[in-house]
Amino acid sequence: MTTASDSRPPAFHVMAKPRGAICNLGCEYCYYLPKKALYPGGTFRMSNQVLKSYVRQYIAAQQVPQVHFAWQGGEPTLMGLDFFRRVVGYQKEAARPGMRIENAIQTNGTLLNDDWCRFFAENHFLVGISLDGPREIHDVYRKDKGNRGTFDRVIHGIRLLKKYQVDFNILTCVSAANAEKPLEVYHFLRDEVGAEFIQFIPIVEWERPTDPQKERKLSERSVNGEQYGYFLNSIFDDWLAHDLGKIFVQIFDTSFGHWIGAPGGLCVFQETCGLALVTEHNGDVYSCDHFVEPDCYLGNMLKTPLAEMVGSEKQRQFGLAKRNSLPQYCRSCSFLFACNGGCPKDRTDITPDGEPGLNHLCLGFKTYFAHVDSPFRIMANLIRQHRPMTDVMKILENSN
């Protein structure tokens, strides 16, 4: 007889939010801050009982030699250093022989000090820092509770990470504040910040009207497909000409994998969902970070084993729904292999033939994939011939 835990995938990912939606900042486009409403009167602090159970269950449920822990929020550093010292201790206790444990933490960077950065260096944490560009761009939406810009504090945190030689990457939200300034943003991150690993996350948020008879509107902070495509293509051309093999831009490197048939990549471009779950501060588990809502609640790990929730029929159906609900317009698209309709949370538009479920960023995805198709095909062919990266770069340069 096969149990739910037996049917769990070989590898799955859980994003842990030890402080839930609590944050020291008040970024205007943050989609997670409203999740506090799910836990009225909650402590919003992961207890030692939940932490120990999570670490043990997560490691035990994995069938791969590397286990990746991701800590996010809200702002996870609000838990304090002692919490993360316990994290490392419990991981060492639970790890099987030969198993490699890796930790990544996503932070706004404003609370980092020497003690934090020394700890990250000693325990090989990968630190993600949220930074949207130069001061005049970053401070538009990324403000503290007093409505003050946070740029200087973030840059101070990055300098400390460099001081202690902590591996870090930059997460940049693409919003109305920077969508028309792609090269200004990219050159700042590359040249001024010294970032070698960069993620670009588009802001798509809908404001629900107070009058239920009215249609919801896209927020003024959001980007549309045309803006997103322009942003990506402008940076791609600069990256291809100057930084191929030197700077890792997540969407470029991972989407290239589709051209060479490599597995994995960004979850938003996978055929199905379901392998990236989230656990809240009290041990509640949800299907996805963008679907922390009652309909996607799977259970609590103190009552139901994590492996059982991951392998549950409810989670399986959640994952398959991404593929099964894809409009015919998308199914006939030449870039279906690379896009797969994008993230379900953004499938809010109507296709040209009147079918619901079109991704709001469809035009941007199409524009981007069409733009990179030729260089990606050249790169894929050269890699299949086992040509060295230096040859790849020379041939691409001559083809432009």
mmCIF file of C-alpha atoms in Angstrom:
data_model
loop_
_atom_site.group_PDB
_atom_site.id
_atom_site.type_symbol
_atom_site.label_atom_id
_atom_site.label_comp_id
_atom_site.label_asym_id
_atom_site.label_seq_id
_atom_site.Cartn_x
_atom_site.Cartn_y
_atom_site.Cartn_z
ATOM 1 C CA MET A 1 0.000 0.000 0.000
ATOM 2 C CA THR A 2 1.367 3.422 -0.985
ATOM 3 C CA THR A 3 1.051 6.169 1.607
ATOM 4 C CA ALA A 4 0.961 9.912 0.974
ATOM 5 C CA SER A 5 4.515 10.247 2.217
ATOM 6 C CA ASP A 6 5.677 7.516 -0.154
ATOM 7 C CA SER A 7 4.308 9.529 -3.093
ATOM 8 C CA ARG A 8 6.161 12.705 -2.193
ATOM 9 C CA PRO A 9 8.389 14.091 -4.962
ATOM 10 C CA PRO A 10 12.148 13.411 -4.869
ATOM 11 C CA ALA A 11 12.741 17.082 -4.051
ATOM 12 C CA PHE A 12 10.433 19.832 -2.877
ATOM 13 C CA HIS A 13 10.976 23.226 -1.356
ATOM 14 C CA VAL A 14 9.423 24.925 1.657
ATOM 15 C CA MET A 15 9.764 28.615 2.370
ATOM 16 C CA ALA A 16 9.648 29.249 6.117
ATOM 17 C CA LYS A 17 8.283 32.486 7.568
ATOM 18 C CA PRO A 18 9.302 32.420 11.243
ATOM 19 C CA ARG A 19 7.851 35.908 11.905
ATOM 20 C CA GLY A 20 4.934 35.470 9.554
ATOM 21 C CA ALA A 21 3.987 38.742 7.899
ATOM 22 C CA ILE A 22 5.604 40.946 10.556
ATOM 23 C CA CYS A 23 8.148 43.404 9.146
ATOM 24 C CA ASN A 24 9.962 46.518 10.313
ATOM 25 C CA LEU A 25 9.249 48.161 6.956
ATOM 26 C CA GLY A 26 6.071 49.140 5.172
ATOM 27 C CA CYS A 27 6.920 48.644 1.502
ATOM 28 C CA GLU A 28 3.943 49.824 -0.501
ATOM 29 C CA TYR A 29 3.789 46.862 -2.889
ATOM 30 C CA CYS A 30 4.353 44.086 -0.321
ATOM 31 C CA TYR A 31 1.820 41.342 -0.953
ATOM 32 C CA TYR A 32 2.515 39.529 2.316
ATOM 33 C CA LEU A 33 1.873 42.162 4.992
ATOM 34 C CA PRO A 34 -1.930 41.706 4.732
ATOM 35 C CA LYS A 35 -1.517 38.020 5.687
ATOM 36 C CA LYS A 36 -1.412 39.134 9.338
ATOM 37 C CA ALA A 37 -5.204 39.078 9.136
ATOM 38 C CA LEU A 38 -5.116 35.272 8.942
ATOM 39 C CA TYR A 39 -3.842 35.111 12.530
ATOM 40 C CA PRO A 40 -5.706 37.624 14.697
ATOM 41 C CA GLY A 41 -4.068 37.729 18.105
ATOM 42 C CA GLY A 42 -1.177 35.560 16.911
ATOM 43 C CA THR A 43 2.309 35.714 18.406
ATOM 44 C CA PHE A 44 3.954 35.784 14.960
ATOM 45 C CA ARG A 45 7.033 34.113 16.367
ATOM 46 C CA MET A 46 7.996 30.558 15.483
ATOM 47 C CA SER A 47 8.212 28.598 18.704
ATOM 48 C CA ASN A 48 11.063 26.251 19.503
ATOM 49 C CA GLN A 49 8.633 23.341 19.221
ATOM 50 C CA VAL A 50 7.595 24.310 15.689
ATOM 51 C CA LEU A 51 11.171 25.070 14.645
ATOM 52 C CA LYS A 52 12.528 21.734 15.830
ATOM 53 C CA SER A 53 9.625 19.849 14.242
ATOM 54 C CA TYR A 54 10.006 21.716 10.952
ATOM 55 C CA VAL A 55 13.758 21.130 10.660
ATOM 56 C CA ARG A 56 13.469 17.440 11.482
ATOM 57 C CA GLN A 57 10.472 16.781 9.230
ATOM 58 C CA TYR A 58 11.837 18.771 6.299
ATOM 59 C CA ILE A 59 15.148 16.924 6.347
ATOM 60 C CA ALA A 60 13.519 13.525 6.876
ATOM 61 C CA ALA A 61 11.110 14.077 3.968
ATOM 62 C CA GLN A 62 13.814 14.922 1.432
ATOM 63 C CA GLN A 63 15.139 12.199 -0.839
ATOM 64 C CA VAL A 64 18.071 14.232 -2.189
ATOM 65 C CA PRO A 65 21.594 14.725 -0.776
ATOM 66 C CA GLN A 66 21.258 18.525 -0.602
ATOM 67 C CA VAL A 67 18.568 20.164 1.509
ATOM 68 C CA HIS A 68 17.863 23.857 1.003
ATOM 69 C CA PHE A 69 16.262 25.868 3.786
ATOM 70 C CA ALA A 70 14.803 29.262 2.874
ATOM 71 C CA TRP A 71 13.887 31.844 5.512
ATOM 72 C CA GLN A 72 11.682 34.751 4.559
ATOM 73 C CA GLY A 73 8.892 36.953 5.820
ATOM 74 C CA GLY A 74 7.916 39.596 6.650
ATOM 75 C CA GLU A 75 11.398 40.192 7.968
ATOM 76 C CA PRO A 76 13.065 37.020 9.308
ATOM 77 C CA THR A 77 15.932 38.812 11.094
ATOM 78 C CA LEU A 78 13.314 40.085 13.568
ATOM 79 C CA MET A 79 13.544 36.604 15.111
ATOM 80 C CA GLY A 80 17.022 37.469 16.394
ATOM 81 C CA LEU A 81 20.341 35.677 16.082
ATOM 82 C CA ASP A 82 19.664 33.112 18.793
ATOM 83 C CA PHE A 83 16.804 31.699 16.722
ATOM 84 C CA PHE A 84 19.088 31.076 13.754
ATOM 85 C CA ARG A 85 21.781 29.618 15.979
ATOM 86 C CA ARG A 86 19.165 27.072 17.043
ATOM 87 C CA VAL A 87 18.306 26.524 13.373
ATOM 88 C CA VAL A 88 21.866 25.509 12.591
ATOM 89 C CA GLY A 89 22.072 23.336 15.687
ATOM 90 C CA TYR A 90 18.877 21.434 14.898
ATOM 91 C CA GLN A 91 19.985 20.970 11.290
ATOM 92 C CA LYS A 92 23.239 19.374 12.392
ATOM 93 C CA GLU A 93 21.358 17.030 14.691
ATOM 94 C CA ALA A 94 18.866 15.966 11.999
ATOM 95 C CA ALA A 95 21.130 15.717 8.946
ATOM 96 C CA ARG A 96 21.830 12.240 7.654
ATOM 97 C CA PRO A 97 25.436 11.151 6.966
ATOM 98 C CA GLY A 98 26.735 12.779 3.796
ATOM 99 C CA MET A 99 23.795 15.169 3.555
ATOM 100 C CA ARG A 100 24.562 18.801 2.758
ATOM 101 C CA ILE A 101 22.442 21.490 4.415
ATOM 102 C CA GLU A 102 22.191 24.938 2.840
ATOM 103 C CA ASN A 103 20.483 28.053 4.178
ATOM 104 C CA ALA A 104 19.230 31.132 2.355
ATOM 105 C CA ILE A 105 17.616 34.130 3.979
ATOM 106 C CA GLN A 106 15.753 36.937 2.237
ATOM 107 C CA THR A 107 16.012 40.224 4.130
ATOM 108 C CA ASN A 108 15.470 43.923 3.578
ATOM 109 C CA GLY A 109 18.991 44.367 4.984
ATOM 110 C CA THR A 110 18.180 47.268 7.292
ATOM 111 C CA LEU A 111 18.833 45.364 10.526
ATOM 112 C CA LEU A 112 22.139 43.756 9.582
ATOM 113 C CA ASN A 113 25.139 44.397 11.794
ATOM 114 C CA ASP A 114 28.557 42.840 12.389
ATOM 115 C CA ASP A 115 27.139 40.029 14.515
ATOM 116 C CA TRP A 116 24.631 39.010 11.864
ATOM 117 C CA CYS A 117 27.163 39.089 9.044
ATOM 118 C CA ARG A 118 29.782 37.215 11.066
ATOM 119 C CA PHE A 119 27.170 34.505 11.727
ATOM 120 C CA PHE A 120 26.192 34.318 8.055
ATOM 121 C CA ALA A 121 29.834 33.947 7.044
ATOM 122 C CA GLU A 122 30.607 31.285 9.631
ATOM 123 C CA ASN A 123 27.525 29.241 8.694
ATOM 124 C CA HIS A 124 27.651 29.807 4.921
ATOM 125 C CA PHE A 125 24.242 31.461 4.592
ATOM 126 C CA LEU A 126 23.271 32.878 1.203
ATOM 127 C CA VAL A 127 21.691 36.282 1.843
ATOM 128 C CA GLY A 128 19.142 37.821 -0.487
ATOM 129 C CA ILE A 129 18.870 41.611 -0.250
ATOM 130 C CA SER A 130 15.897 43.565 -1.574
ATOM 131 C CA LEU A 131 17.110 46.612 -3.506
ATOM 132 C CA ASP A 132 15.198 48.251 -6.351
ATOM 133 C CA GLY A 133 17.929 50.493 -7.755
ATOM 134 C CA PRO A 134 19.542 53.844 -6.921
ATOM 135 C CA ARG A 135 18.196 55.905 -4.027
ATOM 136 C CA GLU A 136 15.656 57.897 -6.057
ATOM 137 C CA ILE A 137 14.144 54.648 -7.353
ATOM 138 C CA HIS A 138 14.487 52.390 -4.315
ATOM 139 C CA ASP A 139 12.941 54.878 -1.878
ATOM 140 C CA VAL A 140 9.783 55.374 -3.937
ATOM 141 C CA TYR A 141 8.095 52.249 -2.531
ATOM 142 C CA ARG A 142 10.548 50.699 -0.062
ATOM 143 C CA LYS A 143 9.933 52.779 3.044
ATOM 144 C CA ASP A 144 9.825 52.150 6.759
ATOM 145 C CA LYS A 145 6.821 52.503 9.057
ATOM 146 C CA GLY A 146 7.576 56.227 9.373
ATOM 147 C CA ASN A 147 7.395 56.663 5.577
ATOM 148 C CA ARG A 148 11.141 57.221 5.366
ATOM 149 C CA GLY A 149 13.315 55.836 2.608
ATOM 150 C CA THR A 150 15.496 52.826 3.438
ATOM 151 C CA PHE A 151 18.215 53.084 0.795
ATOM 152 C CA ASP A 152 21.083 54.139 3.074
ATOM 153 C CA ARG A 153 20.342 51.382 5.583
ATOM 154 C CA VAL A 154 20.215 48.732 2.859
ATOM 155 C CA ILE A 155 23.527 49.867 1.366
ATOM 156 C CA HIS A 156 25.079 49.795 4.847
ATOM 157 C CA GLY A 157 23.918 46.189 5.218
ATOM 158 C CA ILE A 158 25.433 45.243 1.865
ATOM 159 C CA ARG A 159 28.763 46.793 2.848
ATOM 160 C CA LEU A 160 28.784 44.663 5.990
ATOM 161 C CA LEU A 161 28.051 41.522 3.969
ATOM 162 C CA LYS A 162 31.018 42.343 1.753
ATOM 163 C CA LYS A 163 33.204 43.032 4.768
ATOM 164 C CA TYR A 164 32.601 39.501 6.035
ATOM 165 C CA GLN A 165 32.645 37.982 2.526
ATOM 166 C CA VAL A 166 29.087 36.706 2.767
ATOM 167 C CA ASP A 167 27.583 35.437 -0.458
ATOM 168 C CA PHE A 168 24.613 37.630 -1.375
ATOM 169 C CA ASN A 169 22.273 38.253 -4.245
ATOM 170 C CA ILE A 170 19.995 41.150 -5.081
ATOM 171 C CA LEU A 171 16.236 40.880 -5.505
ATOM 172 C CA THR A 172 14.900 43.814 -7.498
ATOM 173 C CA CYS A 173 11.184 44.374 -7.861
ATOM 174 C CA VAL A 174 10.248 45.722 -11.287
ATOM 175 C CA SER A 175 7.591 48.344 -10.658
ATOM 176 C CA ALA A 176 6.339 51.635 -12.036
ATOM 177 C CA ALA A 177 9.289 53.270 -10.284
ATOM 178 C CA ASN A 178 11.987 51.563 -12.365
ATOM 179 C CA ALA A 179 10.340 49.800 -15.338
ATOM 180 C CA GLU A 180 11.332 52.600 -17.717
ATOM 181 C CA LYS A 181 14.910 52.746 -16.419
ATOM 182 C CA PRO A 182 16.299 49.242 -16.967
ATOM 183 C CA LEU A 183 19.918 50.115 -17.731
ATOM 184 C CA GLU A 184 20.108 52.662 -14.935
ATOM 185 C CA VAL A 185 19.001 49.939 -12.529
ATOM 186 C CA TYR A 186 21.238 47.226 -13.989
ATOM 187 C CA HIS A 187 24.368 49.360 -14.167
ATOM 188 C CA PHE A 188 23.826 50.567 -10.618
ATOM 189 C CA LEU A 189 23.488 47.022 -9.272
ATOM 190 C CA ARG A 190 26.440 45.790 -11.287
ATOM 191 C CA ASP A 191 28.854 48.718 -10.974
ATOM 192 C CA GLU A 192 27.922 50.501 -7.742
ATOM 193 C CA VAL A 193 26.673 47.606 -5.617
ATOM 194 C CA GLY A 194 28.931 44.966 -7.143
ATOM 195 C CA ALA A 195 26.111 42.453 -7.432
ATOM 196 C CA GLU A 196 26.971 39.256 -9.296
ATOM 197 C CA PHE A 197 23.600 37.536 -8.764
ATOM 198 C CA ILE A 198 20.401 39.445 -9.568
ATOM 199 C CA GLN A 199 16.713 38.535 -9.590
ATOM 200 C CA PHE A 200 14.027 40.648 -11.231
ATOM 201 C CA ILE A 201 10.499 40.192 -9.855
ATOM 202 C CA PRO A 202 7.613 41.987 -11.607
ATOM 203 C CA ILE A 203 5.040 43.752 -9.455
ATOM 204 C CA VAL A 204 1.493 42.841 -10.455
ATOM 205 C CA GLU A 205 -1.052 43.781 -7.803
ATOM 206 C CA TRP A 206 -4.764 44.338 -7.961
ATOM 207 C CA GLU A 207 -6.687 46.752 -5.773
ATOM 208 C CA ARG A 208 -10.077 45.510 -4.717
ATOM 209 C CA PRO A 209 -12.724 48.260 -4.880
ATOM 210 C CA THR A 210 -14.832 49.074 -1.856
ATOM 211 C CA ASP A 211 -17.880 48.825 -4.097
ATOM 212 C CA PRO A 212 -18.339 45.135 -5.050
ATOM 213 C CA GLN A 213 -20.165 46.211 -8.210
ATOM 214 C CA LYS A 214 -17.028 47.780 -9.626
ATOM 215 C CA GLU A 215 -14.173 45.920 -11.270
ATOM 216 C CA ARG A 216 -10.865 45.706 -9.480
ATOM 217 C CA LYS A 217 -8.051 47.814 -10.868
ATOM 218 C CA LEU A 218 -4.360 47.254 -11.363
ATOM 219 C CA SER A 219 -2.418 49.332 -8.852
ATOM 220 C CA GLU A 220 -0.388 52.296 -10.046
ATOM 221 C CA ARG A 221 2.725 50.522 -8.765
ATOM 222 C CA SER A 222 2.291 47.577 -11.138
ATOM 223 C CA VAL A 223 3.889 46.897 -14.505
ATOM 224 C CA ASN A 224 2.227 45.661 -17.664
ATOM 225 C CA GLY A 225 3.586 43.187 -20.175
ATOM 226 C CA GLU A 226 4.959 45.796 -22.542
ATOM 227 C CA GLN A 227 6.949 47.471 -19.744
ATOM 228 C CA TYR A 228 8.279 44.179 -18.417
ATOM 229 C CA GLY A 229 9.383 42.998 -21.839
ATOM 230 C CA TYR A 230 11.162 46.292 -22.516
ATOM 231 C CA PHE A 231 12.873 46.099 -19.121
ATOM 232 C CA LEU A 232 14.156 42.553 -19.637
ATOM 233 C CA ASN A 233 15.234 42.986 -23.242
ATOM 234 C CA SER A 234 17.166 46.181 -22.551
ATOM 235 C CA ILE A 235 19.140 44.508 -19.787
ATOM 236 C CA PHE A 236 19.563 41.272 -21.723
ATOM 237 C CA ASP A 237 21.316 43.046 -24.606
ATOM 238 C CA ASP A 238 23.715 44.769 -22.230
ATOM 239 C CA TRP A 239 24.291 41.554 -20.268
ATOM 240 C CA LEU A 240 24.915 39.529 -23.421
ATOM 241 C CA ALA A 241 27.407 42.083 -24.740
ATOM 242 C CA HIS A 242 29.346 42.625 -21.527
ATOM 243 C CA ASP A 243 28.486 40.226 -18.710
ATOM 244 C CA LEU A 244 27.795 36.745 -20.074
ATOM 245 C CA GLY A 245 29.628 34.327 -17.810
ATOM 246 C CA LYS A 246 30.305 37.038 -15.225
ATOM 247 C CA ILE A 247 26.907 38.176 -13.928
ATOM 248 C CA PHE A 248 24.115 35.739 -13.048
ATOM 249 C CA VAL A 249 20.709 37.203 -13.931
ATOM 250 C CA GLN A 250 18.227 34.630 -12.738
ATOM 251 C CA ILE A 251 15.615 34.866 -15.491
ATOM 252 C CA PHE A 252 18.265 34.810 -18.248
ATOM 253 C CA ASP A 253 20.182 31.826 -16.937
ATOM 254 C CA THR A 254 17.200 29.751 -15.882
ATOM 255 C CA SER A 255 15.085 30.422 -18.973
ATOM 256 C CA PHE A 256 18.066 29.459 -21.138
ATOM 257 C CA GLY A 257 17.723 26.045 -19.549
ATOM 258 C CA HIS A 258 14.506 25.541 -21.514
ATOM 259 C CA TRP A 259 16.443 25.934 -24.765
ATOM 260 C CA ILE A 260 18.792 23.104 -23.833
ATOM 261 C CA GLY A 261 16.131 20.943 -22.205
ATOM 262 C CA ALA A 262 17.515 21.275 -18.698
ATOM 263 C CA PRO A 263 15.202 20.425 -15.798
ATOM 264 C CA GLY A 264 14.337 22.881 -13.058
ATOM 265 C CA GLY A 265 14.359 26.635 -13.458
ATOM 266 C CA LEU A 266 11.956 29.237 -12.143
ATOM 267 C CA CYS A 267 8.735 27.797 -10.758
ATOM 268 C CA VAL A 268 6.682 30.402 -12.638
ATOM 269 C CA PHE A 269 7.793 28.842 -15.929
ATOM 270 C CA GLN A 270 7.353 25.210 -14.932
ATOM 271 C CA GLU A 271 4.560 23.153 -16.473
ATOM 272 C CA THR A 272 3.019 22.380 -13.093
ATOM 273 C CA CYS A 273 3.163 23.820 -9.575
ATOM 274 C CA GLY A 274 3.161 22.204 -6.171
ATOM 275 C CA LEU A 275 6.839 21.775 -5.269
ATOM 276 C CA ALA A 276 7.284 25.158 -3.574
ATOM 277 C CA LEU A 277 5.275 25.328 -0.374
ATOM 278 C CA VAL A 278 5.303 27.715 2.557
ATOM 279 C CA THR A 279 5.078 27.301 6.309
ATOM 280 C CA GLU A 280 3.882 30.047 8.596
ATOM 281 C CA HIS A 281 5.223 30.875 12.044
ATOM 282 C CA ASN A 282 2.876 28.437 13.827
ATOM 283 C CA GLY A 283 3.567 25.456 11.570
ATOM 284 C CA ASP A 284 0.640 25.955 9.195
ATOM 285 C CA VAL A 285 1.504 24.812 5.674
ATOM 286 C CA TYR A 286 0.096 26.294 2.469
ATOM 287 C CA SER A 287 0.386 25.263 -1.164
ATOM 288 C CA CYS A 288 2.468 28.254 -2.267
ATOM 289 C CA ASP A 289 3.888 31.540 -1.031
ATOM 290 C CA HIS A 290 1.469 33.435 -3.290
ATOM 291 C CA PHE A 291 -1.510 31.364 -2.186
ATOM 292 C CA VAL A 292 -1.383 31.704 1.589
ATOM 293 C CA GLU A 293 -5.142 31.669 1.945
ATOM 294 C CA PRO A 294 -7.743 29.344 3.473
ATOM 295 C CA ASP A 295 -8.489 27.464 0.235
ATOM 296 C CA CYS A 296 -4.822 26.458 -0.057
ATOM 297 C CA TYR A 297 -4.294 25.459 3.566
ATOM 298 C CA LEU A 298 -2.865 21.939 3.841
ATOM 299 C CA GLY A 299 -2.621 21.511 7.600
ATOM 300 C CA ASN A 300 -0.290 22.066 10.520
ATOM 301 C CA MET A 301 2.946 20.115 10.796
ATOM 302 C CA LEU A 302 2.462 19.567 14.538
ATOM 303 C CA LYS A 303 -0.666 17.579 13.696
ATOM 304 C CA THR A 304 -0.051 16.287 10.167
ATOM 305 C CA PRO A 305 3.356 15.117 8.907
ATOM 306 C CA LEU A 306 4.917 17.498 6.416
ATOM 307 C CA ALA A 307 5.611 14.693 3.942
ATOM 308 C CA GLU A 308 1.958 13.706 4.037
ATOM 309 C CA MET A 309 0.863 17.255 3.179
ATOM 310 C CA VAL A 310 3.371 17.530 0.326
ATOM 311 C CA GLY A 311 2.179 14.248 -1.145
ATOM 312 C CA SER A 312 -1.506 14.895 -0.530
ATOM 313 C CA GLU A 313 -4.090 14.747 -3.292
ATOM 314 C CA LYS A 314 -5.035 18.358 -2.545
ATOM 315 C CA GLN A 315 -1.485 19.532 -3.223
ATOM 316 C CA ARG A 316 -1.236 17.339 -6.293
ATOM 317 C CA GLN A 317 -4.375 18.884 -7.736
ATOM 318 C CA PHE A 318 -3.104 22.362 -6.885
ATOM 319 C CA GLY A 319 0.019 21.629 -8.908
ATOM 320 C CA LEU A 320 -1.804 20.129 -11.885
ATOM 321 C CA ALA A 321 -4.284 23.002 -12.072
ATOM 322 C CA LYS A 322 -1.588 25.229 -13.560
ATOM 323 C CA ARG A 323 -1.319 22.996 -16.632
ATOM 324 C CA ASN A 324 -4.952 21.925 -16.797
ATOM 325 C CA SER A 325 -6.339 25.475 -16.730
ATOM 326 C CA LEU A 326 -4.081 26.777 -19.485
ATOM 327 C CA PRO A 327 -6.048 28.569 -22.242
ATOM 328 C CA GLN A 328 -5.915 27.216 -25.785
ATOM 329 C CA TYR A 329 -4.269 30.486 -26.841
ATOM 330 C CA CYS A 330 -1.301 29.555 -24.642
ATOM 331 C CA ARG A 331 -1.259 25.909 -25.694
ATOM 332 C CA SER A 332 -0.738 26.941 -29.320
ATOM 333 C CA CYS A 333 1.988 29.501 -28.521
ATOM 334 C CA SER A 334 5.451 28.778 -29.935
ATOM 335 C CA PHE A 335 6.992 29.702 -26.586
ATOM 336 C CA LEU A 336 4.844 27.377 -24.483
ATOM 337 C CA PHE A 337 7.943 25.256 -23.767
ATOM 338 C CA ALA A 338 9.609 28.227 -22.060
ATOM 339 C CA CYS A 339 6.645 29.965 -20.449
ATOM 340 C CA ASN A 340 3.916 27.442 -19.587
ATOM 341 C CA GLY A 341 1.548 30.311 -18.958
ATOM 342 C CA GLY A 342 3.545 31.921 -16.171
ATOM 343 C CA CYS A 343 2.462 32.057 -12.543
ATOM 344 C CA PRO A 344 -1.224 31.265 -11.911
ATOM 345 C CA LYS A 345 -1.519 34.289 -9.615
ATOM 346 C CA ASP A 346 -1.056 36.539 -12.672
ATOM 347 C CA ARG A 347 -3.488 34.758 -15.004
ATOM 348 C CA THR A 348 -6.005 37.536 -14.720
ATOM 349 C CA ASP A 349 -6.566 38.583 -18.344
ATOM 350 C CA ILE A 350 -8.700 37.425 -21.271
ATOM 351 C CA THR A 351 -7.144 35.900 -24.384
ATOM 352 C CA PRO A 352 -7.786 37.520 -27.800
ATOM 353 C CA ASP A 353 -10.385 34.815 -28.485
ATOM 354 C CA GLY A 354 -12.251 35.490 -25.243
ATOM 355 C CA GLU A 355 -10.959 32.704 -22.989
ATOM 356 C CA PRO A 356 -10.045 33.573 -19.383
ATOM 357 C CA GLY A 357 -6.686 32.692 -17.843
ATOM 358 C CA LEU A 358 -4.185 34.724 -19.866
ATOM 359 C CA ASN A 359 -1.197 35.900 -17.880
ATOM 360 C CA HIS A 360 -1.170 39.652 -17.340
ATOM 361 C CA LEU A 361 2.488 39.682 -18.413
ATOM 362 C CA CYS A 362 1.948 37.571 -21.541
ATOM 363 C CA LEU A 363 3.050 40.309 -23.942
ATOM 364 C CA GLY A 364 6.226 40.820 -21.911
ATOM 365 C CA PHE A 365 7.017 37.116 -21.861
ATOM 366 C CA LYS A 366 6.437 36.793 -25.611
ATOM 367 C CA THR A 367 8.570 39.838 -26.326
ATOM 368 C CA TYR A 368 11.364 38.571 -24.105
ATOM 369 C CA PHE A 369 11.372 34.974 -25.384
ATOM 370 C CA ALA A 370 11.279 36.133 -29.004
ATOM 371 C CA HIS A 371 14.164 38.503 -28.295
ATOM 372 C CA VAL A 372 16.399 35.852 -26.712
ATOM 373 C CA ASP A 373 15.450 33.019 -29.049
ATOM 374 C CA SER A 374 18.236 33.515 -31.599
ATOM 375 C CA PRO A 375 21.155 33.964 -29.167
ATOM 376 C CA PHE A 376 19.839 31.140 -26.989
ATOM 377 C CA ARG A 377 19.700 28.819 -30.010
ATOM 378 C CA ILE A 378 23.284 29.703 -30.895
ATOM 379 C CA MET A 379 24.417 29.152 -27.315
ATOM 380 C CA ALA A 380 22.551 25.847 -27.060
ATOM 381 C CA ASN A 381 24.131 24.519 -30.250
ATOM 382 C CA LEU A 382 27.620 25.530 -29.132
ATOM 383 C CA ILE A 383 27.156 23.942 -25.734
ATOM 384 C CA ARG A 384 25.968 20.708 -27.350
ATOM 385 C CA GLN A 385 29.231 20.767 -29.306
ATOM 386 C CA HIS A 386 31.087 21.099 -26.002
ATOM 387 C CA ARG A 387 32.605 24.413 -27.043
ATOM 388 C CA PRO A 388 34.226 26.416 -24.219
ATOM 389 C CA MET A 389 32.502 29.546 -22.890
ATOM 390 C CA THR A 390 35.184 31.770 -24.440
ATOM 391 C CA ASP A 391 34.233 30.472 -27.906
ATOM 392 C CA VAL A 392 30.540 30.973 -27.135
ATOM 393 C CA MET A 393 31.141 34.585 -26.179
ATOM 394 C CA LYS A 394 33.241 35.312 -29.298
ATOM 395 C CA ILE A 395 30.689 33.774 -31.666
ATOM 396 C CA LEU A 396 27.825 35.673 -30.036
ATOM 397 C CA GLU A 397 29.774 38.907 -30.268
ATOM 398 C CA ASN A 398 30.410 38.375 -33.998
ATOM 399 C CA SER A 399 26.752 37.475 -34.630
ATOM 400 C CA ASN A 400 25.462 40.773 -33.212
#
